[in-house]
Short mmCIF file of C-alpha atoms in Angstrom, two decimals:
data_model
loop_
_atom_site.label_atom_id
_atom_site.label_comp_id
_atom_site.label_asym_id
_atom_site.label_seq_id
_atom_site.Cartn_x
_atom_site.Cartn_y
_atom_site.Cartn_z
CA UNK A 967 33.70 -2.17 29.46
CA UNK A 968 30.82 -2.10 26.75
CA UNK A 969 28.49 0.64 27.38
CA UNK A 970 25.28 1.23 26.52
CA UNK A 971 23.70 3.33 23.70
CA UNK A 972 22.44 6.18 25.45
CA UNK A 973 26.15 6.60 27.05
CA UNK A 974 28.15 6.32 24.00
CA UNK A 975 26.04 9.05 22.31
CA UNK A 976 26.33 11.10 25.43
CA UNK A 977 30.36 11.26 24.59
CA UNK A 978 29.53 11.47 21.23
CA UNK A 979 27.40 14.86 21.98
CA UNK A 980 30.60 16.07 24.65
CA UNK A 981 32.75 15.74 21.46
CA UNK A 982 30.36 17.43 18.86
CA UNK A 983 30.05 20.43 21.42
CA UNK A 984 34.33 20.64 21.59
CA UNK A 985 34.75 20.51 18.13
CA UNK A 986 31.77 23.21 17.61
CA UNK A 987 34.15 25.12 19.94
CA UNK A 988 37.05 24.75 18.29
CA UNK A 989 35.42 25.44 15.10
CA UNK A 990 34.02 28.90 16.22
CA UNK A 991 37.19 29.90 17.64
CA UNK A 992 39.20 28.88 14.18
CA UNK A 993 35.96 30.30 11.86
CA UNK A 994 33.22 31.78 13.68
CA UNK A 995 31.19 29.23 13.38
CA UNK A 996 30.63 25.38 13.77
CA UNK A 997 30.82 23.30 11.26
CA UNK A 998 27.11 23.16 8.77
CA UNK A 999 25.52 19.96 8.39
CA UNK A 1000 26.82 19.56 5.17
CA UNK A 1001 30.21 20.09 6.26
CA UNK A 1002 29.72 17.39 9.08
CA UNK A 1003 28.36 15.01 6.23
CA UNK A 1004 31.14 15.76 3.81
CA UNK A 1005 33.51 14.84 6.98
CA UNK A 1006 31.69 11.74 6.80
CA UNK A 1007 32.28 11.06 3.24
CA UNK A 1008 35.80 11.74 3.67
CA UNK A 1009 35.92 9.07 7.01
CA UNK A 1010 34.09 6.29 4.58
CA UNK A 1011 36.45 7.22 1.84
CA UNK A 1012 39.41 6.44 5.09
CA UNK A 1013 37.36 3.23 6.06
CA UNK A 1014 37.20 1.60 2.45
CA UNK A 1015 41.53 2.65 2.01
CA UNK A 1016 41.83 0.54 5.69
CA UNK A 1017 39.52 -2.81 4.36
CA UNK A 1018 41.66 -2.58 1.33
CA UNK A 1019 44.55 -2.88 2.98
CA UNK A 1020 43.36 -5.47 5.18
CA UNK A 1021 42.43 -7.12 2.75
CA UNK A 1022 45.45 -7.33 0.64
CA UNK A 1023 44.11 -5.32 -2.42
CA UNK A 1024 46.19 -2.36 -1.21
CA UNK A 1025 49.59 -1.87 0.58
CA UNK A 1026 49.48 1.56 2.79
CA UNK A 1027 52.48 0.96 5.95
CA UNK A 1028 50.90 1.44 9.38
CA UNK A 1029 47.69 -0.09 8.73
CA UNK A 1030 45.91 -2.73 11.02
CA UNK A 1031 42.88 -3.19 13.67
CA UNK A 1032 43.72 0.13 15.43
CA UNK A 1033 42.97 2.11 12.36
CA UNK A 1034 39.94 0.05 11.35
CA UNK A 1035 38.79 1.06 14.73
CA UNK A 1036 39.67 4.47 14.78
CA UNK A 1037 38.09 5.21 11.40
CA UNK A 1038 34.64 2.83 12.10
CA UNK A 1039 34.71 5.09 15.47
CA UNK A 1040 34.70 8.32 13.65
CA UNK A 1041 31.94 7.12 11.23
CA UNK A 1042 29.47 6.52 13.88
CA UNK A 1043 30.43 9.65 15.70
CA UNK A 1044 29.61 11.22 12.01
CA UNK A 1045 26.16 9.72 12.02
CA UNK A 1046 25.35 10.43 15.60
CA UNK A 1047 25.87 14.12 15.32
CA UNK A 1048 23.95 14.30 12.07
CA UNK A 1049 21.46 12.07 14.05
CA UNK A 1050 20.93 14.74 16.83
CA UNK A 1051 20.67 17.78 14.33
CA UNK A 1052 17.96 16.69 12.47
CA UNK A 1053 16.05 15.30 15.55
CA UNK A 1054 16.69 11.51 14.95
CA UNK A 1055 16.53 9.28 17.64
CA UNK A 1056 18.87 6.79 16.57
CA UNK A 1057 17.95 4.74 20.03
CA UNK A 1058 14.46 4.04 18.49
CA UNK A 1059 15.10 4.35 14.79
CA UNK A 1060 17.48 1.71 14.14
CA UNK A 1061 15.87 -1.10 15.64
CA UNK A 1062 12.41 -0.53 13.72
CA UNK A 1063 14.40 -0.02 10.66
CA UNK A 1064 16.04 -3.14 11.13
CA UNK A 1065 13.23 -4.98 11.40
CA UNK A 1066 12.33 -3.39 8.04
CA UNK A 1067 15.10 -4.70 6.68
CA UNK A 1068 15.05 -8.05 7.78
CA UNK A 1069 11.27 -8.05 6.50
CA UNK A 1070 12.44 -6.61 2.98
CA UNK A 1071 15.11 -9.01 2.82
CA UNK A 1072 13.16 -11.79 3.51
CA UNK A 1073 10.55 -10.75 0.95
CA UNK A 1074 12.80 -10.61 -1.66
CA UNK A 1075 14.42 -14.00 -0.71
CA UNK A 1076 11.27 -15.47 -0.96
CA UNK A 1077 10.23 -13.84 -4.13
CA UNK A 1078 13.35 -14.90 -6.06
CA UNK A 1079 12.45 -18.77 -5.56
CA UNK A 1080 9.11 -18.29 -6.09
CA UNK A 1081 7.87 -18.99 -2.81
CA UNK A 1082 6.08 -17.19 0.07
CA UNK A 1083 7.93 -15.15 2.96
CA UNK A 1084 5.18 -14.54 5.21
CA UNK A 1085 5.17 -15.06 9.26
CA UNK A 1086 3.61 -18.61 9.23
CA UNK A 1087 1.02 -18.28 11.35
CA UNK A 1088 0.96 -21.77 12.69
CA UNK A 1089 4.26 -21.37 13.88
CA UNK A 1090 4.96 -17.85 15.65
CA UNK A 1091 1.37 -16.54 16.12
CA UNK A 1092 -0.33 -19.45 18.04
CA UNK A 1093 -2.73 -20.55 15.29
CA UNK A 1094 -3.37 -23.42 13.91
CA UNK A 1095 -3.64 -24.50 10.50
CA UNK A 1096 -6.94 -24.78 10.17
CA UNK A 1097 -7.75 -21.63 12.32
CA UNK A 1098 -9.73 -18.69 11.22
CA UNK A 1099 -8.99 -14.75 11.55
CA UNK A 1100 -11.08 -11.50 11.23
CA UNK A 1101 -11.24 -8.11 12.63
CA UNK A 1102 -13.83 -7.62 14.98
CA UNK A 1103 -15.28 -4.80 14.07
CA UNK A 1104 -15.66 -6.14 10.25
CA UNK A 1105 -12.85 -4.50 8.73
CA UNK A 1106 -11.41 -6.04 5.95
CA UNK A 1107 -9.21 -2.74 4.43
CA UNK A 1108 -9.71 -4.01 0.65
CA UNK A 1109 -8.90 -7.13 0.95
CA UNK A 1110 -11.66 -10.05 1.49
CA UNK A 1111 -11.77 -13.57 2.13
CA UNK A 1112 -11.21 -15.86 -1.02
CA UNK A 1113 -8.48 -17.30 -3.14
CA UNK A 1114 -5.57 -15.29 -4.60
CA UNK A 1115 -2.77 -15.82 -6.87
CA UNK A 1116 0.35 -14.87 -5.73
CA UNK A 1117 2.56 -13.40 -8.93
CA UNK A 1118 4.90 -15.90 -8.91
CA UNK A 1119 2.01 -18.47 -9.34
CA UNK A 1120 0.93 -19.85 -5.63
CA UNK A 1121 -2.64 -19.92 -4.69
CA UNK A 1122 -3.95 -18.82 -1.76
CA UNK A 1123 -6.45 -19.16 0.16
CA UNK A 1124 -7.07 -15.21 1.84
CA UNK A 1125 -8.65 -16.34 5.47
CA UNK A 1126 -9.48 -12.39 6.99
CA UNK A 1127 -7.69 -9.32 7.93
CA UNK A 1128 -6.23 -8.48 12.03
CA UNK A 1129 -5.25 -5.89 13.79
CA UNK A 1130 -1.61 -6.32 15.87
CA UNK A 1131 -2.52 -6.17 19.71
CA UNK A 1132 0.77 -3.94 20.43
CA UNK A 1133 0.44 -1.87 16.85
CA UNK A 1134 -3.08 -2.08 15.81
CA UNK A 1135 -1.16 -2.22 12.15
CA UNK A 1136 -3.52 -4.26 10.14
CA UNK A 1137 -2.48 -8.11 8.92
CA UNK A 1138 -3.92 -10.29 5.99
CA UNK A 1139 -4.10 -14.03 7.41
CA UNK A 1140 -4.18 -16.75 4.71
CA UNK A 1141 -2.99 -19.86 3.66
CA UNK A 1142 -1.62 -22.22 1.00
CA UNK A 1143 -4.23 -24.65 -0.86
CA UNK A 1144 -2.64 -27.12 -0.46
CA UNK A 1145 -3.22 -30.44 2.05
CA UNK A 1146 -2.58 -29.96 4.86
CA UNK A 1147 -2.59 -26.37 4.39
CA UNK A 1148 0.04 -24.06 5.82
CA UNK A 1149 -1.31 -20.62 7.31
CA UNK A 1150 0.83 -17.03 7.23
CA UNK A 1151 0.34 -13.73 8.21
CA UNK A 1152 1.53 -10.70 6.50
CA UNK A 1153 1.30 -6.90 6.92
CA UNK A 1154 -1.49 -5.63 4.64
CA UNK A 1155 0.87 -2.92 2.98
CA UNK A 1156 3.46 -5.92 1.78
CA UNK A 1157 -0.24 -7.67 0.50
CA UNK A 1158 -1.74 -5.29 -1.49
CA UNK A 1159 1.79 -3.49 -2.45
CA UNK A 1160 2.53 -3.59 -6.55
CA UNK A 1161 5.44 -5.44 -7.53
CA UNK A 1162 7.80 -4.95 -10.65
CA UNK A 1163 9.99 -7.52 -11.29
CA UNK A 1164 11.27 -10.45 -14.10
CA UNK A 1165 9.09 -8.15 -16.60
CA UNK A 1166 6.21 -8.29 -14.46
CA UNK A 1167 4.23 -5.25 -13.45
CA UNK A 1168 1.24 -5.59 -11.30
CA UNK A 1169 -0.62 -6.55 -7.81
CA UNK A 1170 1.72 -9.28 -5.32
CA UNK A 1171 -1.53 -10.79 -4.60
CA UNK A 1172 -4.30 -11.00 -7.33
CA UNK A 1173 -7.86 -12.07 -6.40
CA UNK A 1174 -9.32 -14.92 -8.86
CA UNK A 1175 -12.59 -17.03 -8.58
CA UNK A 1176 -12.99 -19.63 -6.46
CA UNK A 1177 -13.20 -22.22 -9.72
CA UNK A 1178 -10.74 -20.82 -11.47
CA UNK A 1179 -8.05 -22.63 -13.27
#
């Protein structure tokens, strides 16, 4: 039966506390952190031996799915105990860096063909095209309506700066000048961020004049 998180890292914990046993009674002490990452190292080092094998670049007798399983097993465990040390919560960490992932990913995806990665707001944040967006209270956090280039060439045209509801984290709202226009959102540290990339150094999003070539 699948179980969830909080379970699994429960038995993970039961483990960690009869191996620090074990350890004491064989050393007088349980194992540092250091020695619990190096027994991670060593696990990875098992792991990549295993997908060799699967995968026919190496022959080692005795390997298949149970091993895989054992070794991915004792990788997490690995990563859970560190987890717990250090004051991690794993539960709530690896979702939100996830999410940063997916977001970085994108980003980069979007940069490499020259395009735009942005939420489009028309789509997933119930506004239309030709919709309009501002903070309430005024705040604009550096950036102000107008048109910007984006470094890979794109204009656009910067409508205002919003707060998430849930977050409060702060979100430029523009769109392409182009007709009909398309409008995205995008968190205001990804705007404003520096890039460095295909020999250029300098702002994502530059602001130019209105008549500007």
């Amino acid at each position: 039966m699948t179980q969830d998180f909080a379970t699994l890292n429960a038995h993970a914990m039961e483990v960690a506390a009869a191996y620090d046993d074990l350890s004491t009674k064989r050393i007088g002490r349980p194992w540092t952190n250091q020695e619990v990452a190096l027994g991670f190292v060593g696990d990875v080092g098992d792991l990549a031996k295993i997908v060799m094998t699967l995968e026919g670049t190496r022959r080692i007798d005795g390997i298949g799915l149970e091993q895989l399983e054992h070794e991915l097993c004792d990788a997490i465990w690995s990563c859970l105990v560190l987890a717990d040390r250090f004051g991690v919560d794993i539960g709530e960490a690896f979702p939100r860096q996830m999410q940063d992932l997916v977001r970085h990913v994108s980003e980069l995806r979007a940069d490499e063909a020259g395009t735009d990665s942005a939420t489009p707001a028309g789509e997933n944040r119930g506004m239309s095209d030709d919709s309009t967006a501002s903070t309430d209270d005024g705040e604009s956090f550096g950036v102000e309506p107008g048109t910007y280039r984006h470094f890979k060439g794109a204009r656009y045209e910067v409508i205002g700066v919003g707060r998430h509801s849930e977050t409060e984290e702060p979100y430029v709202f523009y769109r392409t000048t182009t007709t009909p226009p398309t409008s995205w959102v995008r968190p205001l540290a990804m705007f404003v961020e520096p890039v460095s990339r295909d020999g250029y150094e300098g702002p994502r999003f530059a602001r130019i004049d209105d008549d500007a070539d």
